[in-house]
Structures are given as C-alpha cells and as structure tokens.
Coordinates of C-alpha atoms in Angstrom, one line a residue:
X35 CA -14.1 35.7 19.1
X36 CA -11.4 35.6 21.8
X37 CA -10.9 32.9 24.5
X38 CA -12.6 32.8 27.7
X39 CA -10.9 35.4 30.2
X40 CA -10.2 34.6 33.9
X41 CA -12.8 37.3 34.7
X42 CA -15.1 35.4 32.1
X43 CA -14.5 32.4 34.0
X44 CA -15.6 33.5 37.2
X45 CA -18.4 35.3 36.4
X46 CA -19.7 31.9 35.3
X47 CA -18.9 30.1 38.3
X48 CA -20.3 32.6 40.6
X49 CA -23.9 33.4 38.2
X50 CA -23.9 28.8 38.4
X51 CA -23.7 28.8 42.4
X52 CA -27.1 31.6 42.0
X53 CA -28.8 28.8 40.1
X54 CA -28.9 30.5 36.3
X55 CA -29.3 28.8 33.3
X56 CA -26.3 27.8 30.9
X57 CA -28.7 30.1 28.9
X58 CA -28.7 32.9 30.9
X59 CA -25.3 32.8 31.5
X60 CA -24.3 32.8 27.8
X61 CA -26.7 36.3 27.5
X62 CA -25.2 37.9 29.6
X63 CA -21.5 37.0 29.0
X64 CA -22.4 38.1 25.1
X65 CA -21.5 34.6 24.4
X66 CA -23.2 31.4 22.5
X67 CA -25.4 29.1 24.6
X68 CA -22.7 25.8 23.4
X69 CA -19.5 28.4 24.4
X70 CA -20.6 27.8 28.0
X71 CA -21.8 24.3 27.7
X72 CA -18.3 23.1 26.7
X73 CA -16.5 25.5 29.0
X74 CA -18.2 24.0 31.6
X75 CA -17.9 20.5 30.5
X76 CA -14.0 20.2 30.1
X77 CA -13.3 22.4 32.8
X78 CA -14.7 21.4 35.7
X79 CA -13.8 19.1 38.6
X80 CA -13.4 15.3 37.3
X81 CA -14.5 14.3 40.8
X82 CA -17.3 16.7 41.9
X83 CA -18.5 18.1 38.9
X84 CA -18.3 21.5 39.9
X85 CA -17.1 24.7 38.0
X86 CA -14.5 26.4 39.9
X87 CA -12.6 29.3 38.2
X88 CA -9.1 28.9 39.1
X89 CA -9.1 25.0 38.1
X90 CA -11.2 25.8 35.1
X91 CA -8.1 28.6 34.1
X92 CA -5.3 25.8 35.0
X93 CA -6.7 23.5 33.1
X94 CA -6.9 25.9 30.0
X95 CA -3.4 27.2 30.6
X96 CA -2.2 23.3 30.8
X97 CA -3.9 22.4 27.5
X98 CA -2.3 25.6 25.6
X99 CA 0.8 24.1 27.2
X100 CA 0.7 20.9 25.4
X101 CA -0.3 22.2 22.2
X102 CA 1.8 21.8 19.1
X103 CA 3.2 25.3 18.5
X104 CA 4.3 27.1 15.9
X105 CA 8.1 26.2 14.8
X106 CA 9.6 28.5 12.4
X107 CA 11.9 27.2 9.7
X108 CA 15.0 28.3 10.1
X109 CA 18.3 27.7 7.7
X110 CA 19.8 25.7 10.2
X111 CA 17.0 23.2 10.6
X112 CA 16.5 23.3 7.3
X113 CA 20.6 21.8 6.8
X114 CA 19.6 19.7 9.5
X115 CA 16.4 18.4 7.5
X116 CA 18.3 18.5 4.2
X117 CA 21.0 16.0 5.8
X118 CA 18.5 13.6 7.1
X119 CA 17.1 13.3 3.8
X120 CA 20.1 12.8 2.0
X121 CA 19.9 9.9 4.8
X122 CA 16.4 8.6 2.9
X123 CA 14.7 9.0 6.3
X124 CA 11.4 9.6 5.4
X125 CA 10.1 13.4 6.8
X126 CA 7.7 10.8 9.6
X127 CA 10.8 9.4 10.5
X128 CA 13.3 12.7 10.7
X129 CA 9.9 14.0 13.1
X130 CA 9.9 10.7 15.1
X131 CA 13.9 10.9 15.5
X132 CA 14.1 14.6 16.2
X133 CA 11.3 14.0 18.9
X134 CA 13.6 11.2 20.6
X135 CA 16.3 13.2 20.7
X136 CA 15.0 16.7 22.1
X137 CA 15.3 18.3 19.0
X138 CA 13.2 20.9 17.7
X139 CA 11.9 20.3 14.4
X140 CA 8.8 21.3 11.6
X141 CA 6.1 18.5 11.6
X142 CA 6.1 15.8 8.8
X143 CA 3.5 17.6 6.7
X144 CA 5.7 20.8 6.6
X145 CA 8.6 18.9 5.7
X146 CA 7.2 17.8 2.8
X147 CA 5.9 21.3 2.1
X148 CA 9.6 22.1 1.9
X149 CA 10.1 19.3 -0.4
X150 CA 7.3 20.4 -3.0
X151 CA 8.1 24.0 -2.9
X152 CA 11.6 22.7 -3.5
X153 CA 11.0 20.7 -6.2
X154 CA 8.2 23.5 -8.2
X155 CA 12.0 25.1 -8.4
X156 CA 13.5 22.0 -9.8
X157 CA 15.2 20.9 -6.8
X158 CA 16.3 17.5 -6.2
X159 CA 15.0 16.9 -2.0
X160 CA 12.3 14.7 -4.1
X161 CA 14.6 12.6 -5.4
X162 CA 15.1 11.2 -1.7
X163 CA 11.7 10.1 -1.1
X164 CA 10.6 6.7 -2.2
X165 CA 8.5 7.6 -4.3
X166 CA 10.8 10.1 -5.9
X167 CA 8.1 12.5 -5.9
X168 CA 6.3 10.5 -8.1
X169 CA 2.6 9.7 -8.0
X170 CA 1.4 6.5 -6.5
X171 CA 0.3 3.5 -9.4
X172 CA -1.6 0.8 -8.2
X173 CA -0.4 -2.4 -9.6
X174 CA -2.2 -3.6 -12.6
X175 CA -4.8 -6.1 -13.2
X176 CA -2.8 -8.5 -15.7
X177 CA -1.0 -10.9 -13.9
X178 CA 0.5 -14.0 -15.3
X179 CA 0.9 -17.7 -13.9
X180 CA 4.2 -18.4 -13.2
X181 CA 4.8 -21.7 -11.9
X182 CA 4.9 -22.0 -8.3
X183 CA 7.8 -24.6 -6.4
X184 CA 6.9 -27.7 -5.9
X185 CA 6.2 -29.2 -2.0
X186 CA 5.5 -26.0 -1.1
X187 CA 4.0 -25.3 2.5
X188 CA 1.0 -22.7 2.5
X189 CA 1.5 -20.2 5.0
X190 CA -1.7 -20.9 6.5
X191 CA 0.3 -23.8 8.0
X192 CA 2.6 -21.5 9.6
X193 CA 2.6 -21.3 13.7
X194 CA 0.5 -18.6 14.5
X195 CA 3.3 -17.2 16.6
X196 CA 4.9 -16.1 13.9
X197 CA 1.7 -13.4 13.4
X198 CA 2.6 -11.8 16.7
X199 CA 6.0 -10.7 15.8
X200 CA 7.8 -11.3 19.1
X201 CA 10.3 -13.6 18.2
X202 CA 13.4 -13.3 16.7
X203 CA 14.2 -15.4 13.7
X204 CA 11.1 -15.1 11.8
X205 CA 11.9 -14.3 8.2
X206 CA 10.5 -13.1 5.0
X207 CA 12.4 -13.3 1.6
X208 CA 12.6 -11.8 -1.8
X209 CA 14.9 -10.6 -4.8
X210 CA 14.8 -7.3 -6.1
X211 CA 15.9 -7.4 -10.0
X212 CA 18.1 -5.8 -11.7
X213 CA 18.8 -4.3 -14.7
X214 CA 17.1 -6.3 -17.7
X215 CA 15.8 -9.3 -15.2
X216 CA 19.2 -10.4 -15.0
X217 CA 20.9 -10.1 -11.6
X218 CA 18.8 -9.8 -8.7
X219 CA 19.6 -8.6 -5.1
X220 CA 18.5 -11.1 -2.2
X221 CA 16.8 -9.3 0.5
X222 CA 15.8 -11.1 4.0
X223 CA 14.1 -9.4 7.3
X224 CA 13.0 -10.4 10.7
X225 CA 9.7 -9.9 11.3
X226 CA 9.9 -8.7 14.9
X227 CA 13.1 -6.5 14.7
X228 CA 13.3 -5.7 11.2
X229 CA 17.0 -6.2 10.6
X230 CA 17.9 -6.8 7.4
X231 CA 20.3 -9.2 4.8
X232 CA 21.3 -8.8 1.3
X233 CA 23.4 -9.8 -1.4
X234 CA 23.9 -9.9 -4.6
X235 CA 23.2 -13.2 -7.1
X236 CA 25.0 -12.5 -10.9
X237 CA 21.9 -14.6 -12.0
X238 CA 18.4 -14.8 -10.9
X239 CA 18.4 -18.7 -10.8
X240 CA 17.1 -20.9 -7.9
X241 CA 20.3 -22.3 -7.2
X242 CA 22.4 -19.0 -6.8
X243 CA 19.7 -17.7 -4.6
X244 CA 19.8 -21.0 -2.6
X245 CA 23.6 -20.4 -1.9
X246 CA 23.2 -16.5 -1.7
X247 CA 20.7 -17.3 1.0
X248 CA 22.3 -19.9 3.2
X249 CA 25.6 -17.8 3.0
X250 CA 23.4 -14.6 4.6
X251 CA 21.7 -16.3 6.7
X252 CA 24.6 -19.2 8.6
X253 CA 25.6 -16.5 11.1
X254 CA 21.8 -16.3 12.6
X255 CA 21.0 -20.2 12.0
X256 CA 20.6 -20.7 15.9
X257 CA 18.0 -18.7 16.2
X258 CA 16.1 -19.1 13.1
X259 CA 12.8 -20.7 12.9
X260 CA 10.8 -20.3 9.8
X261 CA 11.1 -18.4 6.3
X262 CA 8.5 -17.0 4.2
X263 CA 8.7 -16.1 0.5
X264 CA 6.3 -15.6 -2.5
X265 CA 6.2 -18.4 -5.1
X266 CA 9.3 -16.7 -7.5
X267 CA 10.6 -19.8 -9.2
X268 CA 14.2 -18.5 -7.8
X269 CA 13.0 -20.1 -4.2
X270 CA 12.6 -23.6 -6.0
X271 CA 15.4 -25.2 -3.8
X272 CA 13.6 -24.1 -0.8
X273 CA 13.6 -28.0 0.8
X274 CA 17.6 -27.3 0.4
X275 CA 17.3 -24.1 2.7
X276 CA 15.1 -25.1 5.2
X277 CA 17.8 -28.5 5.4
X278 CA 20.9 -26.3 5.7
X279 CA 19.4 -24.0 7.9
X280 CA 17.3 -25.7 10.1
X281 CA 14.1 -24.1 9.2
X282 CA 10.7 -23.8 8.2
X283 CA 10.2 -22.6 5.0
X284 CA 6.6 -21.6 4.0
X285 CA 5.1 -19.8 0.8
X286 CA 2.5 -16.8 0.6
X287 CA -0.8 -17.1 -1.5
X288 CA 0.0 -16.1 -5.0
X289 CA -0.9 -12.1 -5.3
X290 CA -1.0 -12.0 -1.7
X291 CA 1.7 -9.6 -1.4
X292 CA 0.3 -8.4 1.8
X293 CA 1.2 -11.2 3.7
X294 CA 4.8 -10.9 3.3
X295 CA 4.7 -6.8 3.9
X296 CA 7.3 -6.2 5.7
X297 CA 9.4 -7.5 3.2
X298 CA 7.7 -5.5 0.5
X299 CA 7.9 -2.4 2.5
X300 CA 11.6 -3.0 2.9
X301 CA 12.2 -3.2 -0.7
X302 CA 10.8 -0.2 -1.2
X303 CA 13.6 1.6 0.7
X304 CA 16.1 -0.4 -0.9
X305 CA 14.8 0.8 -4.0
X306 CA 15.9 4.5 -2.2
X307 CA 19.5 3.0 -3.2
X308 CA 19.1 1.1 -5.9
X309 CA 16.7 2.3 -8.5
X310 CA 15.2 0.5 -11.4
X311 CA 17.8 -0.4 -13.9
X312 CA 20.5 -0.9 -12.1
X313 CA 22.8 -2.9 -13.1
X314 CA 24.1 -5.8 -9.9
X315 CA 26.9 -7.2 -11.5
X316 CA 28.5 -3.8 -11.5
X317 CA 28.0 -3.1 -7.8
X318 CA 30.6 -3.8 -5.3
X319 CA 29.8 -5.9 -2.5
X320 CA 30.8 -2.9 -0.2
X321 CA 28.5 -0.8 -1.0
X322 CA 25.8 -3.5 -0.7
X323 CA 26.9 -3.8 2.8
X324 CA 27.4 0.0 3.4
X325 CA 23.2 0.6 2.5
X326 CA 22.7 -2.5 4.5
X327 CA 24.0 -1.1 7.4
X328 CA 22.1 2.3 6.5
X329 CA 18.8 0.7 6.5
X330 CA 19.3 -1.2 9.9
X331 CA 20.4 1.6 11.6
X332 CA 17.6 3.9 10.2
X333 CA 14.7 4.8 13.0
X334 CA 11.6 3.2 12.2
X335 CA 7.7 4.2 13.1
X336 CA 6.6 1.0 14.2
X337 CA 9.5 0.5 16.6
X338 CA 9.0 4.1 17.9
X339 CA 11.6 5.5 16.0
X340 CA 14.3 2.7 17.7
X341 CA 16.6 1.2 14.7
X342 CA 16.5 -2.1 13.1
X343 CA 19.7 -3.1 15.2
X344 CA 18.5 -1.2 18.7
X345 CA 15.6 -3.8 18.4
X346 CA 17.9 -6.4 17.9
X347 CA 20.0 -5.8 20.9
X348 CA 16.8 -6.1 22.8
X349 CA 16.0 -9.1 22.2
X350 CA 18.9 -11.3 21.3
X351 CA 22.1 -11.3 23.3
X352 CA 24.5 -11.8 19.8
X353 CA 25.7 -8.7 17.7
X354 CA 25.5 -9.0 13.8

C-alpha cells in the first residue's frame, strides 16, 4: 500500500486530539494498527511528543530527501568507472572518491554488478580487482617451521603507542616474491598514513634486504621510530637496521599475520601490479616507482577516501 498522504496525516492528528485509540484510528484510515504506531512515533515532536501534521509531512518529505536514489547507468559513467578501474581502485573506493568530489556515481554493489555481467561475456573489468575475480581461499593448515632471527624483540614489547596509529614513522615490513622464490620486492608502510616504500632485491637474502631497506628508508630516518616484520629469515640482519636507522625493530608472532595487516593488505594491491610469477630482475626500477606513486596517491576507506600522501602532508611538514 501507498504512503501516508497529507490528508492521511491529519486526519490522524485531529481523531488523537478527540482521544481515539491508535486502534481506532488505523480502522478507520483502512490502515494496520502498527502503520499508525510508527507514524506516530517517528513523526512527531522530539520535544513535546505531540502529532502535528505539517511537521509529521516535513519530516517525511526530509527523509525521502536524504534517501539514496536511483542512479542510472549511463555510458559516460560507465567510461568514467572503466577508467578508475583500470586505476585498481576498488568499486568502495571509486564510490568513496566520486562522493568527495561531487560526482554522481552507481553504488559499490552495482559496480561490481557491472563487473560480473561483464565478465559472464568474457570481459576483462575482473582482471582489475584484487582478487581478479577469483574466489576467496583461505590459507591452508600446513605450515612449516622456518627458523625465526635470532635476538628478536616480540611485538608485545612494542610501545603501545604504536597500536593507536597517530604517529608518523611507525613501520611494517615484508617482501613479496617473485618469480620461482628468487627475487623479491621489499615493501614498507606507515601505520598511521599508509605511505608506502619499495624496491627491488635480485636475491631474497638477509643482507640485500638489509641494504634495500636502509636505502628506502635514509630519507624518513628522522622521524622513524620502530619497525615491525614477520620472522622471514630475509630480516635476519635486523640489529644492522635498527643501528643504521635509528629504530626499533620488533617481530610479529609466527602465523600472526594479523598483526602486521596493514602491510598484508598493502601487498595485496601490489599484487594488482605485479602478479604471481613475475619475474623482478626484469622490472625496471621506474616502473617500480611509477606503481609506487599509484598506490600512495590512491584514496583509501579508512582515511575517508584521502590518499596515502594527503595523510602525509597532514601530519609531517617534509614531502617524499
């Protein structure tokens, strides 16, 4: 059934101000006893507590207002999704950055409508999630025991400022391998803006990370306070970091991935750019730089949809 009318609506004020039941009123209105109840309840005066018709219809009018309406797909939003995802923006994050910016745009869930409608047709918009369209695994239940560095510091010794993510120059690390184990991409982020480091290591070893690390990280060593990686035998030189560096240098729990997430997230949209198999010896050092400059400009949920680098300008007065 239709919406309450104006005409509705004060009929119902004026049969409440005679004293008549919600029940009474519903009868004669032709309308469910729990129809009046709610009008009543979300539309009357906050203060008071009485119904009056004309507020009970602007407040009706105001909620239709701020609904989420209907947007209709059109080709040029469409080019203007299409391009954002050839961007790797996620469709949460093309919403959240069309939202900032005043434009109109389909909601997340429509977006990826598009995208599986798309792909039934053997498109490739899929190919540009990071998932690639592909159905979540969860990681299995075999798990080796790799040995972990010596003198490591657990991370439950780590300041518990750190946890609140309000500094700058709290960092997690990792390396993302590359084609047969080999080479390795080293990947480091700030915990409270998210910008991110990388480079490339020919060879997975402790002591190319070491250098590959210190070499990222020397224009930031002012404001750096502690590191956090997982126990990878690659961060084996860690005392030689923290030394060079002027940091803290702690170690998750092993298969407590979770406590280095943002790190792990992070990967994830690396691995947007540089998929499984690739080989990092053959990849220039521009192009390293070009999708690190892509991911720290790219608008991020958690920052409401500011970038990496607009987060860093907040807080810290230098520019990478």
């Amino acid at each position: 059934m239709s919406h309450l009318t104006y005409e509705q609506r004060y009929t119902i004020c004026v049969m409440r101000r005679a004293g008549h039941t919600q029940s009474f009123i519903a009868s004669a209105l032709g309308r469910d006893k729990s129809v009046i109840s709610r009008e009543i309840r979300r539309n009357c005066d906050g203060r008071s507590g009485r119904y009056n018709a004309d507020l009970a219809q602007r407040k009706c009018d105001q909620r239709h207002a701020q609904k989420n309406k209907y947007i209709k797909l059109t080709d040029g939003m469409r080019t203007y999704i299409v391009d954002l995802l050839s961007q790797k923006l996620s469709p949460e994050q093309i919403v959240g950055l069309s939202k900032r910016n005043g434009i109109e745009c389909i909601s997340h869930q429509w977006i990826y409508h598009m995208i599986w409608e798309d792909k039934k047709r053997r498109g490739r918009l899929c190919k540009n999630l990071r998932s690639k369209g592909k159905p979540y695994k969860k990681r299995g239940t075999v798990r080796g025991t790799p040995g972990q560095p010596m003198n490591r510091r657990d991370i439950d010794l780590r300041p518990q400022i750190v946890e609140k993510r309000e500094r700058f120059g709290d960092l997690e690390i990792d390396t993302v391998l590359g084609k047969g184990k080999i080479s390795a991409l080293v990947t480091i982020n700030d915990r409270a803006t998210g910008m991110l480091k990388m480079g490339i290591v020919k060879r997975k070893t402790s002591e190319l990370v070491t250098q590959k690390t210190v070499q990222l990280l020397k224009p930031w060593s002012q404001q750096l306070h502690t590191i956090t990686s997982d126990n990878g035998g690659e961060f084996a030189k860690h005392e030689q970091i923290a030394k060079e560096l002027d940091v803290d240098f702690y170690f998750a729990k092993p298969y407590h991935s979770w406590q280095r997430g943002s790190n792990e997230n992070l990967n994830r949209l690396i691995r947007q750019y540089f998929p499984k198999g690739t080989d990092f010896q053959k990849v220039a050092p521009e192009y390293v730089n070009f999708v690190e400059n892509q991911i720290n400009d790219r608008p991020r949920k958690r920052y409401r949809y500011l970038s990496p680098r607009e987060m860093l300008n907040k807080k810290v007065a230098f520019i990478c």
